[in-house]
PDB file of C-alpha atoms in Angstrom:
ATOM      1  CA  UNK A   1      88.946 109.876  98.205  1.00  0.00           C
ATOM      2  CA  UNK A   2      92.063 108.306  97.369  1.00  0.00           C
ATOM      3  CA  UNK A   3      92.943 106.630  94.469  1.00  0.00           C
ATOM      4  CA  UNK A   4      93.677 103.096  93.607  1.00  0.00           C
ATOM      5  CA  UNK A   5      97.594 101.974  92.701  1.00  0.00           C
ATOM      6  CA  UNK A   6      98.527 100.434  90.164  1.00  0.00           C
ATOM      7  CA  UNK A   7     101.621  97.733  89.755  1.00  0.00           C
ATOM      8  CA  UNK A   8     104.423  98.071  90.387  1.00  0.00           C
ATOM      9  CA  UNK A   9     103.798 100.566  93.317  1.00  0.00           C
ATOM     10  CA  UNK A  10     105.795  99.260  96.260  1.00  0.00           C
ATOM     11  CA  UNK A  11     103.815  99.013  98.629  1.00  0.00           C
ATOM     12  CA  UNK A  12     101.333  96.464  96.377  1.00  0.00           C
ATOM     13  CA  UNK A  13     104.444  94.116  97.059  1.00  0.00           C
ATOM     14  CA  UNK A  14     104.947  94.958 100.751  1.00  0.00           C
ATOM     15  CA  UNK A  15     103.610  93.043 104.113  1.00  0.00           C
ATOM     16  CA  UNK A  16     101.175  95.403 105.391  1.00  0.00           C
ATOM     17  CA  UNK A  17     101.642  96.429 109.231  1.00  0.00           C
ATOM     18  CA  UNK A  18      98.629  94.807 111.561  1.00  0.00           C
ATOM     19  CA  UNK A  19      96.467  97.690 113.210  1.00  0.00           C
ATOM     20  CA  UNK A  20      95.010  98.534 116.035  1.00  0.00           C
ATOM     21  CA  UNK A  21      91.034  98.238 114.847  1.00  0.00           C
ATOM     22  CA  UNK A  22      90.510 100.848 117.590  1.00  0.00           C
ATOM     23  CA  UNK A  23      91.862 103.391 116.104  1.00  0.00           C
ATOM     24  CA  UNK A  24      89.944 106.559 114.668  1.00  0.00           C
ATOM     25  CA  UNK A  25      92.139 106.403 111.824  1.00  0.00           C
ATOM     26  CA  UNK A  26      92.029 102.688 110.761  1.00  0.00           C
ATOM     27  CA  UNK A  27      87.955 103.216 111.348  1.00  0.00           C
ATOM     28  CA  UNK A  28      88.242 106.022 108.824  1.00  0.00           C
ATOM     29  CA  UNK A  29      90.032 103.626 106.474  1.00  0.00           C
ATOM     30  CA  UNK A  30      87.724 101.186 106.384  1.00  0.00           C
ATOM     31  CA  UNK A  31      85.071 103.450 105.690  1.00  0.00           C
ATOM     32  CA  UNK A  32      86.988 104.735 102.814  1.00  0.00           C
ATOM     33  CA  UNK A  33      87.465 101.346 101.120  1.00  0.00           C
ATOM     34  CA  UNK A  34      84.067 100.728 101.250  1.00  0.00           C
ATOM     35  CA  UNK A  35      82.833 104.161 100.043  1.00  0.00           C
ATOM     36  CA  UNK A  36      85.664 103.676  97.062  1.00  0.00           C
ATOM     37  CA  UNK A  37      84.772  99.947  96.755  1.00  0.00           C
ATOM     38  CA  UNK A  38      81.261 101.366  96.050  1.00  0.00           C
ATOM     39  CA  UNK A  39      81.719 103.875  93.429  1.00  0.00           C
ATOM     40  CA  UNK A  40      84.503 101.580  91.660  1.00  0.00           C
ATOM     41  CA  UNK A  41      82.356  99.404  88.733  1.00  0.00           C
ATOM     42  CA  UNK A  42      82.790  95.584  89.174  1.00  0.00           C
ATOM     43  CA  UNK A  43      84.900  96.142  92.661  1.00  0.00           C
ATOM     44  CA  UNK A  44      83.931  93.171  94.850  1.00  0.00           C
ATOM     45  CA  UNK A  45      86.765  93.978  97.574  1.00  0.00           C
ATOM     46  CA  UNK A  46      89.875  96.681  98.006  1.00  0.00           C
ATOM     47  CA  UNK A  47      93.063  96.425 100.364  1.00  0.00           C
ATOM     48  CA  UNK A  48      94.244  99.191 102.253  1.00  0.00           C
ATOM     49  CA  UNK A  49      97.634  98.469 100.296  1.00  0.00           C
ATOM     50  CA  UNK A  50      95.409  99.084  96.628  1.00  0.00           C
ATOM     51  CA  UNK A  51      95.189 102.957  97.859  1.00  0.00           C
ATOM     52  CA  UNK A  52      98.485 103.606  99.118  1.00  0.00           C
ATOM     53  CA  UNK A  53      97.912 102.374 102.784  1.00  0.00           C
ATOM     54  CA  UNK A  54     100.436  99.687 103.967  1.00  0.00           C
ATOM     55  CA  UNK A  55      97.610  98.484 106.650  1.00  0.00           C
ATOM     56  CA  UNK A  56      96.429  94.797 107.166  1.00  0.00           C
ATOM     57  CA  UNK A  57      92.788  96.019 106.648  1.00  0.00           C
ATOM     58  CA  UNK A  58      90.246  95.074 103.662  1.00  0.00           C
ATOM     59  CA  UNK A  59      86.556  95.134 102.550  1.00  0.00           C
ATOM     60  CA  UNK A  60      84.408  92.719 100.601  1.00  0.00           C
ATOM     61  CA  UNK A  61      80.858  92.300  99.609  1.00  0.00           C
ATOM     62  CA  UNK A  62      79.972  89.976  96.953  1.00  0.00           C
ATOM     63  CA  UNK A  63      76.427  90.506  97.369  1.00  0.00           C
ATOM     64  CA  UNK A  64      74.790  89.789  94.142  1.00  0.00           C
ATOM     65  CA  UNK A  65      77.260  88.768  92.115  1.00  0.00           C
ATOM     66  CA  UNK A  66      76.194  85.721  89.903  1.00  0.00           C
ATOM     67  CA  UNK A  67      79.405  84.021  91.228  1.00  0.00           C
ATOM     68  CA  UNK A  68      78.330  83.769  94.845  1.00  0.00           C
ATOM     69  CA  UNK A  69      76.764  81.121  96.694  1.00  0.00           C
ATOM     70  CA  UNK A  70      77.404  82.501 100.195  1.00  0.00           C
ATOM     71  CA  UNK A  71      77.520  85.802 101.067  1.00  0.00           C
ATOM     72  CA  UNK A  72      77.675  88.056 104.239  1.00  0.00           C
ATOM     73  CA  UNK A  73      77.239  91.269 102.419  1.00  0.00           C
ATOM     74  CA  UNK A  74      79.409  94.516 103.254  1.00  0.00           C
ATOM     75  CA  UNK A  75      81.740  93.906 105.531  1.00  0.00           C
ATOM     76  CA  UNK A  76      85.815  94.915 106.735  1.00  0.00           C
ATOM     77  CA  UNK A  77      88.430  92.586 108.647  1.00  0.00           C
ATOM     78  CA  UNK A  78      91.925  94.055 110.218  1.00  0.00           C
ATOM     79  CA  UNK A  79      94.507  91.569 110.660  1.00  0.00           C
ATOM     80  CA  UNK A  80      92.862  88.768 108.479  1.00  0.00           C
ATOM     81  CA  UNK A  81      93.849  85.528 108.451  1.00  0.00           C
ATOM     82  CA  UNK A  82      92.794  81.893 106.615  1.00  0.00           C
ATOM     83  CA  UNK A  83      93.115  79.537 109.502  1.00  0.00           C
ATOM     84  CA  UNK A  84      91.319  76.811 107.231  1.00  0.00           C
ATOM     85  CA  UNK A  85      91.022  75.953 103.485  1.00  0.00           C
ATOM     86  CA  UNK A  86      90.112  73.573 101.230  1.00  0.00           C
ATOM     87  CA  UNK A  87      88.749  72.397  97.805  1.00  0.00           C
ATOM     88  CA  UNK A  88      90.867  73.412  95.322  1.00  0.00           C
ATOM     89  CA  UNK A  89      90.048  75.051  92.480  1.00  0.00           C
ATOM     90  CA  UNK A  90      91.347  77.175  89.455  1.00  0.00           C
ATOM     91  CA  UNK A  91      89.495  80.547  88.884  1.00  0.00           C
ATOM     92  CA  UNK A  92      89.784  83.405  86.660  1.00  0.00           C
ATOM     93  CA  UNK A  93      90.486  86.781  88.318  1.00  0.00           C
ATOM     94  CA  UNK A  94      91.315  90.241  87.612  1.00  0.00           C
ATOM     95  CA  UNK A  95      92.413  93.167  89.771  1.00  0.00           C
ATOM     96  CA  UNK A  96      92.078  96.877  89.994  1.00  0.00           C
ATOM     97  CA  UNK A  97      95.525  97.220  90.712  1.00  0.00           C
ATOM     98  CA  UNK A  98      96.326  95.133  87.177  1.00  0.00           C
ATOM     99  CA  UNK A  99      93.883  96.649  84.923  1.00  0.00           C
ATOM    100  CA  UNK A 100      95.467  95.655  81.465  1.00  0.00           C
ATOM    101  CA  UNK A 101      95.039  91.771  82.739  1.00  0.00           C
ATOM    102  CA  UNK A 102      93.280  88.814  84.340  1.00  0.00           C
ATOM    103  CA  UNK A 103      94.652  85.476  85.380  1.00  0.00           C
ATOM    104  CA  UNK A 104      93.890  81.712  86.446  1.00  0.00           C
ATOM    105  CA  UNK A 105      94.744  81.401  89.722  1.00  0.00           C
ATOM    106  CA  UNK A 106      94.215  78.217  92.139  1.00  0.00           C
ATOM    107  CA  UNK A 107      92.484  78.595  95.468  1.00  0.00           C
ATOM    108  CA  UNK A 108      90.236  77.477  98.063  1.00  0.00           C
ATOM    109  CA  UNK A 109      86.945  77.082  97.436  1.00  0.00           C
ATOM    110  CA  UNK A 110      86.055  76.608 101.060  1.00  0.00           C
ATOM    111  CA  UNK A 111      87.846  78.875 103.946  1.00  0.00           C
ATOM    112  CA  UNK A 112      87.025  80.046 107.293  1.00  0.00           C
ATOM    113  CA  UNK A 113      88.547  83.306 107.908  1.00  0.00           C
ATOM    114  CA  UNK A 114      89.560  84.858 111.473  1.00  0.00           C
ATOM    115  CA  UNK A 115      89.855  88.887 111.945  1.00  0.00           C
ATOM    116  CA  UNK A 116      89.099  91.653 113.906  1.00  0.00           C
ATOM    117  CA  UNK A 117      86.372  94.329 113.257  1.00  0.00           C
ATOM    118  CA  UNK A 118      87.173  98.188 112.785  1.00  0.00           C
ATOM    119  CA  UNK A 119      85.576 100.319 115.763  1.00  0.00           C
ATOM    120  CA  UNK A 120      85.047  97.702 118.034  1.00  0.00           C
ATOM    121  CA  UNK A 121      88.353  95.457 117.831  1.00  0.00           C
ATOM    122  CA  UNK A 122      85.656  92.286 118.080  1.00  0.00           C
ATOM    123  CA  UNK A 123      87.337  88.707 117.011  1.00  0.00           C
ATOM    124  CA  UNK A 124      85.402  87.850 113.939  1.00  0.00           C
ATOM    125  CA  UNK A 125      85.047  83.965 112.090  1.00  0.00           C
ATOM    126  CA  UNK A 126      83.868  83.604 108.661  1.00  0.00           C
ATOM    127  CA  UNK A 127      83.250  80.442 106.912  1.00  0.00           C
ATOM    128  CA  UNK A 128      82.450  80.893 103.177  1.00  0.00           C
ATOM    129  CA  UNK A 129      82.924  79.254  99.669  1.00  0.00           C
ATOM    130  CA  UNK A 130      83.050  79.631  96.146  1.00  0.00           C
ATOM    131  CA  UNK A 131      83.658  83.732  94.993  1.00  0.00           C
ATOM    132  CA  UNK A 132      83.420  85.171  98.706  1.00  0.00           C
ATOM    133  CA  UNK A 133      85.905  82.543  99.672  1.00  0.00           C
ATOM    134  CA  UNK A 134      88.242  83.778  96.632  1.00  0.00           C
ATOM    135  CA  UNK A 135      87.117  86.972  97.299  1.00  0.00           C
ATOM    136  CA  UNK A 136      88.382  87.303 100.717  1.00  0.00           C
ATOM    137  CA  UNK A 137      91.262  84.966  99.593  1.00  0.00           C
ATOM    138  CA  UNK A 138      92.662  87.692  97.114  1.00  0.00           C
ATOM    139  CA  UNK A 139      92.598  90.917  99.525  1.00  0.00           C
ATOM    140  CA  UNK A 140      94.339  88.568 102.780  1.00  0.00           C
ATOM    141  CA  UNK A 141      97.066  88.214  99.619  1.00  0.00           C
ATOM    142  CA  UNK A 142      97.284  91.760  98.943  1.00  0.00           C
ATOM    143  CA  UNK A 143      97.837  92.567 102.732  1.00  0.00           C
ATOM    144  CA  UNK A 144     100.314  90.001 102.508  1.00  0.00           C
ATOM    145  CA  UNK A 145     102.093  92.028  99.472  1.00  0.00           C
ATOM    146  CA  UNK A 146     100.828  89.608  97.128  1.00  0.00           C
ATOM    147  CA  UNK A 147      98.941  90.239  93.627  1.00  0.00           C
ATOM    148  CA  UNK A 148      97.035  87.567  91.969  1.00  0.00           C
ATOM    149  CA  UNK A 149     100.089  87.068  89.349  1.00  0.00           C
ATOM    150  CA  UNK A 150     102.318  85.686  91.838  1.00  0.00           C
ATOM    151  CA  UNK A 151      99.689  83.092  92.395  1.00  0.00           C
ATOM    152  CA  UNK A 152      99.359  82.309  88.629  1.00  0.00           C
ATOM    153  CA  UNK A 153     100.757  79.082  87.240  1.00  0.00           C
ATOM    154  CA  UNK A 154     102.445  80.489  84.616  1.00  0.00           C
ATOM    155  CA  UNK A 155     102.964  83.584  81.446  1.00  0.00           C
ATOM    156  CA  UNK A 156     100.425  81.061  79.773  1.00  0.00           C
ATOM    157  CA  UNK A 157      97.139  81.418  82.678  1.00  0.00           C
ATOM    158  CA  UNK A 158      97.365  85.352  82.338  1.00  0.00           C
ATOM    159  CA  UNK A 159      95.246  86.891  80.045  1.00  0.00           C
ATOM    160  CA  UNK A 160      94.767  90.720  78.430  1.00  0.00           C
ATOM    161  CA  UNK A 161      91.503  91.828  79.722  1.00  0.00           C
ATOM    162  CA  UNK A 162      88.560  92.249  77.000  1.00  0.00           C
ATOM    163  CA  UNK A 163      85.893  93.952  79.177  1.00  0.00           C
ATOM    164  CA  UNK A 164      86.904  97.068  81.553  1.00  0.00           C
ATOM    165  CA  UNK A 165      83.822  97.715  83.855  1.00  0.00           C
TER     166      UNK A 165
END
């Protein structure tokens, strides 16, 4: 299993490449984020970019969490994008690719999400809220060579982190 990058690796700040979901090897991928997802405490999602892999594929599953309200368990997109968003809100988050900190950072609190499935290359919608909506908003941005701190509103809405999971 590979292991998860850390800023400032490059390619954490570099457009992943859209895939082909029919390929063996992005099927593989996804089935490694979600094995590594697993075994990695407090891990709600992980980016192909977050192990090395500039690749516009990502996992999620918030299932359980006490943030959630909806939830559509395990599940990976290729080629993810928000093609709606709204209600606005500030939210604390932290990242396994920032360790050492966490961060306020303002997003929707309502999205619906197009993408494509590994394996089968099927066009799928999601409409969520709350922490799957800022879930799924937070790996899109890493695919997009974003981190959560160039969403933050400033050096004074990022934080040292007090608990590591």
């Amino acid at each position: 299993m590979r292991k998860v990058v850390t800023a400032p690796a490059g390619v954490l700040s570099t457009v992943a490449a859209e895939v082909d979901p029919a390929d063996p090897a992005i099927v593989a991928l996804a089935e490694e984020l979600v094995a590594i997802m697993r075994v990695s405490p407090g891990c709600v999602g992980l980016a192909a970019p977050q192990i090395g892999v500039s690749a516009s594929v990502f996992c999620v599953d918030v299932t359980g969490h006490p943030k959630a309200v909806t939830t559509h368990g395990a599940f990976v997109l290729c080629n993810a994008k928000i093609i709606e968003a709204s209600r606005w809100r500030p939210g604390r988050e932290g990242c396994m690719s920032v360790p050492d900190l966490t961060g306020d950072v303002k997003r929707a609190g309502r999205i619906v999400v197009e993408g494509l499935r590994p394996g089968t290359g099927e066009t799928v919608t999601l409409t969520t809220d709350a922490f799957e909506a800022r879930a799924l908003q937070h790996e899109i941005d890493h695919c997009a060579g974003k981190l959560f701190l160039d969403r933050v509103a400033g050096a004074h809405a990022i934080y040292q982190r007090k608990v590591y999971l």
